[in-house]
Short mmCIF file of C-alpha atoms and ligand atoms in Angstrom, two decimals:
data_model
loop_
_atom_site.label_atom_id
_atom_site.label_comp_id
_atom_site.label_asym_id
_atom_site.label_seq_id
_atom_site.Cartn_x
_atom_site.Cartn_y
_atom_site.Cartn_z
CA MET X 1 95.12 89.16 87.76
CA GLY X 2 91.66 88.47 86.52
CA ALA X 3 91.35 85.20 88.35
CA LEU X 4 92.06 86.91 91.61
CA TYR X 5 89.42 89.51 91.06
CA LEU X 6 86.81 87.05 90.07
CA LEU X 7 87.63 84.55 92.76
CA ARG X 8 87.33 87.30 95.27
CA GLY X 9 83.72 87.75 94.25
CA LEU X 10 83.35 84.02 93.86
CA VAL X 11 83.06 82.51 97.29
CA MET X 12 84.51 85.30 99.35
CA ARG X 13 83.80 85.02 103.03
CA HIS X 14 83.62 81.25 102.94
CA PHE X 15 86.44 78.94 103.73
CA LEU X 16 86.91 77.88 100.14
CA ALA X 17 87.07 81.50 99.15
CA VAL X 18 89.76 82.20 101.64
CA ILE X 19 91.74 79.35 100.18
CA LEU X 20 91.23 80.46 96.61
CA CYS X 21 92.01 84.06 97.33
CA PHE X 22 95.19 83.19 99.08
CA PHE X 23 96.09 80.93 96.26
CA MET X 24 95.19 83.22 93.44
CA LEU X 25 97.10 86.04 95.02
CA SER X 26 100.18 83.97 94.45
CA GLY X 27 99.99 84.38 90.72
CA THR X 28 99.60 88.07 90.87
CA VAL X 29 101.77 91.08 90.87
CA SER X 30 99.66 94.10 91.21
CA ALA X 31 100.66 97.65 91.19
CA GLN X 32 98.39 100.58 91.23
CA ASP X 33 98.04 102.91 88.31
CA ALA X 34 97.35 106.57 88.05
CA ALA X 35 93.78 106.27 86.87
CA ALA X 36 92.62 109.62 88.04
CA PRO X 37 94.72 112.54 89.15
CA GLY X 38 94.21 111.87 92.83
CA SER X 39 96.48 112.48 95.75
CA ARG X 40 97.11 108.78 96.17
CA GLU X 41 98.75 108.06 92.84
CA LEU X 42 102.22 108.64 91.50
CA PRO X 43 102.53 110.32 88.10
CA ALA X 44 102.32 108.08 85.04
CA GLY X 45 105.52 106.98 83.35
CA LEU X 46 108.90 105.64 84.42
CA ILE X 47 110.38 107.43 87.40
CA VAL X 48 114.14 107.52 87.93
CA PRO X 49 115.29 109.73 90.81
CA ASP X 50 118.70 111.36 90.28
CA ALA X 51 120.22 109.42 93.15
CA ALA X 52 119.16 106.16 91.47
CA LYS X 53 120.90 106.82 88.17
CA PRO X 54 123.78 104.46 87.43
CA GLY X 55 127.26 105.91 87.84
CA PRO X 56 130.52 105.49 89.69
CA GLY X 57 129.09 106.83 92.93
CA PHE X 58 125.98 104.63 92.84
CA ASP X 59 124.90 103.56 96.30
CA VAL X 60 122.17 100.98 96.87
CA ASP X 61 120.77 102.48 100.05
CA THR X 62 120.85 106.05 98.78
CA ALA X 63 119.12 105.01 95.56
CA THR X 64 116.53 103.03 97.49
CA ALA X 65 115.85 105.96 99.80
CA ALA X 66 115.43 108.26 96.78
CA TYR X 67 112.70 105.99 95.46
CA ILE X 68 111.01 105.63 98.83
CA ASP X 69 110.97 109.43 99.14
CA LEU X 70 108.80 109.66 96.02
CA LEU X 71 105.86 109.14 98.34
CA THR X 72 104.80 112.30 100.12
CA PRO X 73 104.22 111.95 103.88
CA GLN X 74 100.48 112.13 103.15
CA GLN X 75 100.66 109.37 100.54
CA ARG X 76 102.67 107.22 102.88
CA ALA X 77 100.30 107.81 105.77
CA GLN X 78 97.34 106.92 103.58
CA SER X 79 99.01 103.77 102.29
CA ASP X 80 99.99 102.69 105.82
CA ALA X 81 96.47 103.35 107.05
CA TYR X 82 94.88 101.32 104.27
CA PHE X 83 97.25 98.40 104.72
CA GLU X 84 97.42 98.34 108.51
CA GLY X 85 93.63 98.58 108.53
CA GLY X 86 93.78 95.33 106.56
CA TYR X 87 95.50 93.59 109.49
CA TRP X 88 92.51 94.37 111.66
CA LEU X 89 90.13 93.40 108.90
CA GLU X 90 91.51 89.88 109.10
CA LEU X 91 90.55 89.71 112.76
CA TRP X 92 87.19 91.44 112.37
CA GLY X 93 86.47 89.35 109.28
CA PHE X 94 87.08 86.22 111.32
CA LEU X 95 84.81 87.45 114.11
CA TYR X 96 82.11 88.44 111.62
CA GLY X 97 82.33 84.98 110.05
CA LEU X 98 82.07 83.44 113.52
CA MET X 99 78.95 85.47 114.15
CA VAL X 100 77.45 84.15 110.91
CA CYS X 101 78.20 80.59 112.05
CA VAL X 102 76.52 81.28 115.41
CA ILE X 103 73.43 82.66 113.64
CA PHE X 104 73.20 79.50 111.51
CA ILE X 105 73.24 77.27 114.59
CA VAL X 106 71.37 79.26 117.24
CA SER X 107 68.53 80.40 114.98
CA GLY X 108 67.98 76.81 113.87
CA LEU X 109 68.58 77.88 110.26
CA SER X 110 71.16 75.17 109.70
CA VAL X 111 68.83 72.45 110.98
CA LYS X 112 65.94 73.80 108.91
CA MET X 113 68.06 73.80 105.77
CA ARG X 114 69.14 70.21 106.46
CA ASN X 115 65.49 69.14 107.00
CA LEU X 116 64.46 70.83 103.79
CA SER X 117 67.32 69.16 101.89
CA LYS X 118 66.32 65.76 103.24
CA ARG X 119 62.74 66.30 102.14
CA ILE X 120 64.00 66.84 98.61
CA SER X 121 66.24 63.77 98.56
CA HIS X 122 67.09 60.86 100.84
CA ARG X 123 70.43 60.20 99.20
CA PRO X 124 73.18 61.51 101.50
CA TRP X 125 75.38 62.78 98.67
CA LEU X 126 72.49 64.69 97.14
CA TYR X 127 70.91 66.16 100.27
CA THR X 128 74.36 67.21 101.44
CA ALA X 129 74.94 69.01 98.14
CA ILE X 130 71.52 70.68 98.40
CA TYR X 131 72.34 71.74 101.94
CA GLY X 132 75.67 73.08 100.65
CA ALA X 133 73.90 75.20 98.04
CA LEU X 134 71.43 76.59 100.60
CA TRP X 135 74.25 77.32 103.00
CA LEU X 136 76.19 79.13 100.30
CA VAL X 137 73.27 81.41 99.44
CA ALA X 138 72.37 82.09 103.08
CA ALA X 139 76.00 82.74 104.04
CA GLU X 140 76.37 85.13 101.12
CA ILE X 141 73.33 87.10 102.29
CA LEU X 142 74.40 87.15 105.93
CA SER X 143 77.90 88.23 104.92
CA LEU X 144 76.69 90.97 102.64
CA PRO X 145 77.19 93.92 105.04
CA TRP X 146 80.77 92.87 105.68
CA ALA X 147 81.45 92.27 101.99
CA LEU X 148 79.98 95.64 101.08
CA TYR X 149 82.10 97.40 103.64
CA THR X 150 85.43 95.71 102.85
CA ASP X 151 85.06 95.21 99.14
CA TYR X 152 83.00 98.19 98.07
CA PHE X 153 82.87 101.13 100.47
CA ARG X 154 86.37 100.82 101.86
CA GLU X 155 87.90 100.27 98.42
CA HIS X 156 86.09 103.33 97.11
CA ALA X 157 87.16 105.38 100.11
CA TYR X 158 90.77 104.74 99.15
CA GLY X 159 90.19 105.26 95.43
CA LEU X 160 90.98 101.65 94.55
CA SER X 161 87.68 100.58 93.00
CA ASN X 162 85.93 101.74 89.86
CA LEU X 163 82.83 99.56 90.25
CA SER X 164 79.41 101.12 90.65
CA LEU X 165 77.26 99.61 93.38
CA GLY X 166 75.06 97.94 90.76
CA ALA X 167 78.06 96.45 89.00
CA TRP X 168 79.45 95.27 92.33
CA PHE X 169 76.22 93.39 93.04
CA GLY X 170 76.30 92.01 89.49
CA GLU X 171 79.76 90.57 90.00
CA ALA X 172 78.89 89.22 93.43
CA GLY X 173 75.84 87.50 91.94
CA LYS X 174 77.86 86.05 89.10
CA GLY X 175 80.47 84.82 91.57
CA LEU X 176 77.76 83.19 93.67
CA LEU X 177 76.34 81.38 90.64
CA ILE X 178 79.76 80.00 89.76
CA SER X 179 80.28 78.94 93.38
CA LEU X 180 76.94 77.17 93.31
CA ILE X 181 78.21 74.99 90.48
CA ILE X 182 81.37 73.96 92.32
CA VAL X 183 81.16 74.32 96.09
CA PRO X 184 78.10 72.13 96.94
CA TRP X 185 79.80 69.15 95.30
CA LEU X 186 83.03 69.76 97.15
CA ILE X 187 81.09 69.93 100.43
CA SER X 188 79.20 66.77 99.49
CA GLY X 189 82.51 65.08 98.69
CA ILE X 190 84.03 66.05 102.02
CA PHE X 191 80.99 64.75 103.92
CA ALA X 192 81.14 61.52 101.91
CA ALA X 193 84.72 61.14 103.12
CA VAL X 194 83.56 61.76 106.69
CA ARG X 195 80.93 59.02 106.33
CA LYS X 196 83.09 56.47 104.57
CA ALA X 197 86.69 57.03 105.58
CA GLY X 198 86.14 57.55 109.31
CA ASP X 199 89.34 58.69 111.01
CA THR X 200 91.15 59.37 107.76
CA TRP X 201 88.50 61.55 106.11
CA TRP X 202 90.72 64.63 106.43
CA LEU X 203 93.30 62.95 104.19
CA ARG X 204 90.73 62.35 101.46
CA ALA X 205 89.22 65.80 101.93
CA GLY X 206 92.67 67.34 101.50
CA VAL X 207 93.31 65.42 98.29
CA ALA X 208 89.85 66.29 96.95
CA THR X 209 90.37 69.99 97.71
CA PHE X 210 93.74 69.90 95.97
CA ALA X 211 92.14 68.31 92.91
CA VAL X 212 89.28 70.82 92.77
CA LEU X 213 91.61 73.79 93.14
CA LEU X 214 93.96 72.40 90.51
CA LEU X 215 91.05 72.02 88.12
CA LEU X 216 89.91 75.58 88.88
CA ILE X 217 93.35 76.98 88.17
CA MET X 218 93.43 75.13 84.88
CA VAL X 219 89.99 76.12 83.67
CA SER X 220 89.55 79.60 85.09
CA PRO X 221 91.63 81.46 82.46
CA VAL X 222 89.56 79.84 79.73
CA PHE X 223 86.09 79.51 81.25
CA ILE X 224 85.75 81.78 84.27
CA ASN X 225 87.87 84.93 83.76
CA PRO X 226 86.14 85.81 80.46
CA LEU X 227 82.81 85.90 82.35
CA PHE X 228 84.06 88.93 84.25
CA ASN X 229 86.32 90.69 81.77
CA GLU X 230 86.72 90.98 78.05
CA TYR X 231 90.04 89.65 76.79
CA LYS X 232 91.33 91.05 73.51
CA PRO X 233 94.50 90.39 71.55
CA LEU X 234 97.10 93.04 72.26
CA PRO X 235 97.60 95.05 69.07
CA GLU X 236 100.95 95.01 67.28
CA GLY X 237 103.36 97.56 68.65
CA PRO X 238 106.35 98.04 70.90
CA VAL X 239 104.61 96.62 74.00
CA ASN X 240 103.43 93.52 72.17
CA SER X 241 106.82 92.84 70.59
CA ALA X 242 108.68 93.45 73.87
CA ILE X 243 106.42 90.95 75.67
CA LEU X 244 106.73 88.38 72.89
CA SER X 245 110.50 88.77 72.86
CA LEU X 246 110.60 88.21 76.62
CA ALA X 247 108.31 85.19 76.21
CA ARG X 248 110.52 83.65 73.51
CA ALA X 249 113.68 84.23 75.54
CA ASN X 250 112.07 82.52 78.54
CA GLN X 251 110.57 79.69 76.47
CA ILE X 252 106.97 80.51 77.30
CA PRO X 253 105.14 78.46 74.67
CA THR X 254 102.76 81.08 73.38
CA ASP X 255 102.36 83.96 70.98
CA ASN X 256 99.06 84.80 72.61
CA VAL X 257 99.20 88.17 74.39
CA LYS X 258 95.87 89.52 75.60
CA TYR X 259 94.74 92.57 77.48
CA PHE X 260 91.58 92.88 79.50
CA ASP X 261 89.34 95.66 80.76
CA ALA X 262 90.17 95.52 84.48
CA SER X 263 89.75 99.28 84.73
CA LYS X 264 86.02 98.78 85.01
CA GLN X 265 86.66 97.12 88.36
CA THR X 266 89.86 98.49 89.82
CA THR X 267 92.53 101.14 89.62
CA ARG X 268 95.24 98.56 90.35
CA VAL X 269 97.47 97.22 87.60
CA SER X 270 98.11 93.53 87.18
CA ALA X 271 99.17 90.85 84.75
CA ASN X 272 99.65 87.13 84.62
CA VAL X 273 100.87 84.21 82.58
CA SER X 274 98.38 81.38 82.77
CA GLY X 275 97.37 78.12 81.22
CA PHE X 276 98.94 74.83 80.28
CA MET X 277 99.50 72.90 77.09
CA GLY X 278 97.60 74.74 74.33
CA THR X 279 95.99 77.37 76.55
CA THR X 280 99.11 79.23 77.66
CA GLN X 281 98.42 82.94 77.54
CA VAL X 282 100.06 86.16 78.63
CA SER X 283 97.50 88.65 79.95
CA LEU X 284 97.93 92.19 81.14
CA ASN X 285 95.26 94.50 82.35
CA ASP X 286 94.47 97.77 80.66
CA ASN X 287 95.62 99.80 83.67
CA LEU X 288 99.12 98.37 83.27
CA LEU X 289 98.98 99.04 79.57
CA ASN X 290 97.61 102.56 79.72
CA LYS X 291 99.08 104.04 82.84
CA THR X 292 102.64 102.81 83.04
CA SER X 293 105.76 102.83 80.88
CA LEU X 294 107.29 100.12 78.72
CA PRO X 295 110.10 99.41 81.23
CA GLU X 296 107.46 98.88 83.93
CA VAL X 297 105.45 96.55 81.70
CA LYS X 298 108.57 94.54 80.91
CA ALA X 299 109.57 94.38 84.58
CA VAL X 300 106.10 93.18 85.61
CA MET X 301 105.93 90.65 82.77
CA GLY X 302 109.40 89.34 83.69
CA HIS X 303 108.05 88.71 87.19
CA GLU X 304 104.95 86.96 85.84
CA MET X 305 107.00 84.81 83.50
CA GLY X 306 109.07 83.84 86.52
CA HIS X 307 105.95 82.44 88.16
CA TYR X 308 105.23 80.43 85.04
CA VAL X 309 108.74 79.09 84.42
CA LEU X 310 109.27 78.25 88.09
CA ASN X 311 105.89 76.51 88.18
CA HIS X 312 104.77 78.48 91.19
CA ALA X 313 101.05 77.91 90.69
CA VAL X 314 101.26 74.18 91.23
CA ARG X 315 103.98 74.43 93.87
CA ASN X 316 102.02 76.94 95.94
CA LEU X 317 98.90 74.86 95.53
CA ALA X 318 100.71 71.75 96.76
CA TYR X 319 102.08 73.52 99.85
CA ILE X 320 98.84 75.29 100.63
CA SER X 321 96.88 72.06 100.20
CA LEU X 322 99.06 70.54 102.92
CA VAL X 323 98.19 73.48 105.18
CA LEU X 324 94.50 72.94 104.39
CA MET X 325 94.76 69.21 104.97
CA PHE X 326 96.25 69.88 108.37
CA GLY X 327 93.27 72.19 108.96
CA PHE X 328 90.88 69.35 108.13
CA TRP X 329 92.79 67.22 110.63
CA VAL X 330 92.33 69.95 113.27
CA VAL X 331 88.59 69.96 112.50
CA HIS X 332 88.61 66.16 112.78
CA LYS X 333 90.20 66.36 116.22
CA LEU X 334 87.95 69.09 117.61
CA ILE X 335 84.61 68.62 115.91
CA ASP X 336 83.07 66.05 118.29
CA GLN X 337 83.78 68.24 121.31
CA ALA X 338 82.48 71.28 119.43
CA ILE X 339 79.28 69.43 118.54
CA ALA X 340 78.77 68.32 122.15
CA ARG X 341 79.25 71.87 123.34
CA PHE X 342 77.52 73.97 120.68
CA GLY X 343 75.45 71.59 118.53
CA VAL X 344 73.53 69.11 120.64
CA ARG X 345 71.16 71.58 122.25
CA TYR X 346 70.22 72.84 118.78
CA GLY X 347 69.57 69.43 117.29
CA ILE X 348 72.97 68.69 115.74
CA THR X 349 74.52 65.51 117.08
CA GLU X 350 76.51 63.81 114.33
CA ARG X 351 79.59 64.85 112.41
CA THR X 352 78.06 63.26 109.31
CA ASP X 353 75.05 65.59 109.52
CA PRO X 354 75.45 68.44 106.99
CA ALA X 355 73.84 70.79 109.53
CA VAL X 356 77.17 70.60 111.36
CA LEU X 357 78.85 72.61 108.61
CA PRO X 358 78.72 76.04 110.32
CA ILE X 359 80.41 74.54 113.40
CA ALA X 360 83.10 72.96 111.24
CA VAL X 361 83.56 76.22 109.33
CA ALA X 362 84.00 78.10 112.62
CA VAL X 363 86.75 75.71 113.75
CA PHE X 364 88.37 75.76 110.32
CA SER X 365 88.26 79.57 110.14
CA PHE X 366 90.01 79.86 113.48
CA TYR X 367 92.71 77.52 112.21
CA MET X 368 92.99 79.53 108.99
CA LEU X 369 93.40 82.74 110.96
CA LEU X 370 96.33 81.18 112.82
CA ALA X 371 97.71 79.71 109.58
CA THR X 372 97.67 83.07 107.79
CA PRO X 373 101.38 83.80 108.37
CA VAL X 374 102.28 80.35 107.05
CA ILE X 375 100.24 80.79 103.88
CA ASN X 376 101.48 84.34 103.40
CA SER X 377 105.06 83.13 103.75
CA ILE X 378 104.56 80.31 101.25
CA ILE X 379 103.27 82.81 98.70
CA ARG X 380 105.75 85.56 99.57
CA THR X 381 108.68 83.18 99.10
CA ALA X 382 107.53 82.43 95.56
CA GLU X 383 106.94 86.13 94.94
CA LYS X 384 110.50 86.92 95.99
CA GLU X 385 111.77 84.29 93.55
CA ALA X 386 109.65 85.81 90.78
CA ASP X 387 111.00 89.27 91.65
CA LEU X 388 114.57 88.07 91.17
CA TYR X 389 113.65 86.11 88.04
CA GLY X 390 111.98 89.23 86.65
CA LEU X 391 114.99 91.45 87.37
CA ASN X 392 117.32 88.98 85.67
CA SER X 393 115.10 88.37 82.67
CA ALA X 394 113.62 91.81 81.98
CA ARG X 395 116.68 93.78 83.11
CA GLU X 396 114.53 96.74 84.02
CA PRO X 397 115.47 97.64 87.60
CA HIS X 398 114.00 101.13 87.29
CA GLY X 399 110.83 99.70 85.75
CA PHE X 400 110.48 97.27 88.64
CA ALA X 401 111.28 99.90 91.25
CA THR X 402 108.73 102.29 89.73
CA ALA X 403 106.06 99.57 89.63
CA ALA X 404 106.87 98.71 93.26
CA MET X 405 106.41 102.35 94.19
CA ARG X 406 103.01 102.49 92.51
CA LEU X 407 102.01 99.45 94.49
CA SER X 408 103.25 101.09 97.66
CA THR X 409 100.57 103.74 97.43
CA TYR X 410 98.26 101.14 98.95
CA ARG X 411 100.63 98.67 100.58
CA LYS X 412 102.67 99.83 103.54
CA ILE X 413 106.09 100.37 102.03
CA HIS X 414 108.46 99.54 104.87
CA PRO X 415 107.12 97.07 107.44
CA GLY X 416 109.07 95.58 110.31
CA TYR X 417 110.55 92.09 109.88
CA TRP X 418 107.81 90.16 111.67
CA GLU X 419 105.13 92.40 110.25
CA GLU X 420 106.26 91.34 106.78
CA VAL X 421 106.43 87.66 107.75
CA ILE X 422 102.94 87.67 109.26
CA PHE X 423 100.93 89.96 107.01
CA TYR X 424 102.64 90.22 103.63
CA ASP X 425 101.92 87.85 100.76
CA HIS X 426 104.31 89.82 98.55
CA PRO X 427 107.69 91.35 99.35
CA SER X 428 107.26 94.90 100.64
CA GLY X 429 107.81 97.90 98.41
CA TYR X 430 111.03 98.64 100.26
CA ASP X 431 112.30 95.12 99.63
CA ARG X 432 111.42 95.33 95.94
CA VAL X 433 113.06 98.70 95.38
CA HIS X 434 116.11 97.59 97.35
CA SER X 435 116.36 94.37 95.30
CA SER X 436 116.12 96.42 92.11
CA MET X 437 118.85 98.81 93.19
CA LEU X 438 121.07 95.96 94.35
CA TRP X 439 120.64 94.30 90.97
CA LEU X 440 121.37 97.61 89.22
CA LYS X 441 124.58 98.14 91.18
CA GLU X 442 125.91 94.77 90.09
CA ASN X 443 124.69 95.10 86.50
CA GLN X 444 125.18 98.74 85.61
CA GLN X 445 126.80 97.81 82.31
CA LEU X 446 123.59 96.01 81.24
CA VAL X 447 121.30 98.94 81.76
CA GLU X 448 121.10 101.81 79.35
CA SER X 449 122.39 104.87 81.07
CA ASN X 450 119.67 107.03 79.59
CA GLN X 451 117.05 105.54 81.90
ZN1 ZN G 1 103.74 87.60 91.59
#
């Protein structure tokens, strides 16, 4: 979904970014397309293996295996390598972030930025916000090598990105500018809570973060996503009418179906249903539109409509905000010791001093690393619900299985149980194909046999 892509560039590498990315992932089903005839992709169009065709001898496991076998051993190895590499990236990303925090403190950069901010204003809320802006820019620069590797070079190596280096920098810059409007005030607000609410600041900080994220979710489809992609009305035709029919049947209050030019950024396909009150909108990216079949589009849109009807955005946000609030409490409990140990000798003595931020971010990042399985499981649970909602509403088990297979060209298709619990924010490809085949077995009469 567009919001995911943009929010990735937005404040990536900072704690707020981690939060947003996790959150925005929740509203996304992404599957990869067949943008270029490469060895990674599956052929365009609906795929129905013989063993998955409905009939008296239909067997769920045999049908599932037939889908899984669509991947060649090379494709599967590549997908596993990309995805398992991502597990390590979480650890290395944490360590890289820790290194950035150490640089801020040990080099005296954090103290210098605080002194500069205080020269500009004596008001705590303002100099904290100025510090927050300086920190954001400096952290972005220090994190650039890591961002380039994970988000540009590695994505290109696996054929998942279409961005030129110049365009990548353009989007990163745009994301930074948007962050500069929002993040310094959130930081200032959290420090105000530390100054005024004493031992209960983490409670206020949690509520404030929830409010800011809620606002972002509400405004980003209207104000932020269009800064990164062009959204156009989907022309009349079978895809448009199928989506509108699905929307009417599921009481999605909109006749607004848009498509957007995600292919300039990525080879992945995605879609979403966003908005509230008058802004409700169904969006699909051009990869989904151009590279897949109508049954796949319907299956994916059924899933997205499930997120909307089941109110997953707000539910996930509420749960994840509780996880974040607990993280603020952990920071509250550990920060004084951390300051005594790592801050004092570099001129940082107070938890109300904005220069303490890199130390707080280090503690918070460690907590977030440990909380990753919890957040993944919150999101994955909603994704599983949306999968089942989509199967029941779109009635396109082969469309959903095919889309899941496309996605499995860059997500390890069959993880172990704990591997899925810890690392997966969506059900695995195996789970999705199996769910589709299970649904098909019990609903063969509902599915046209010519699929
Ligand atoms: Zn989803």
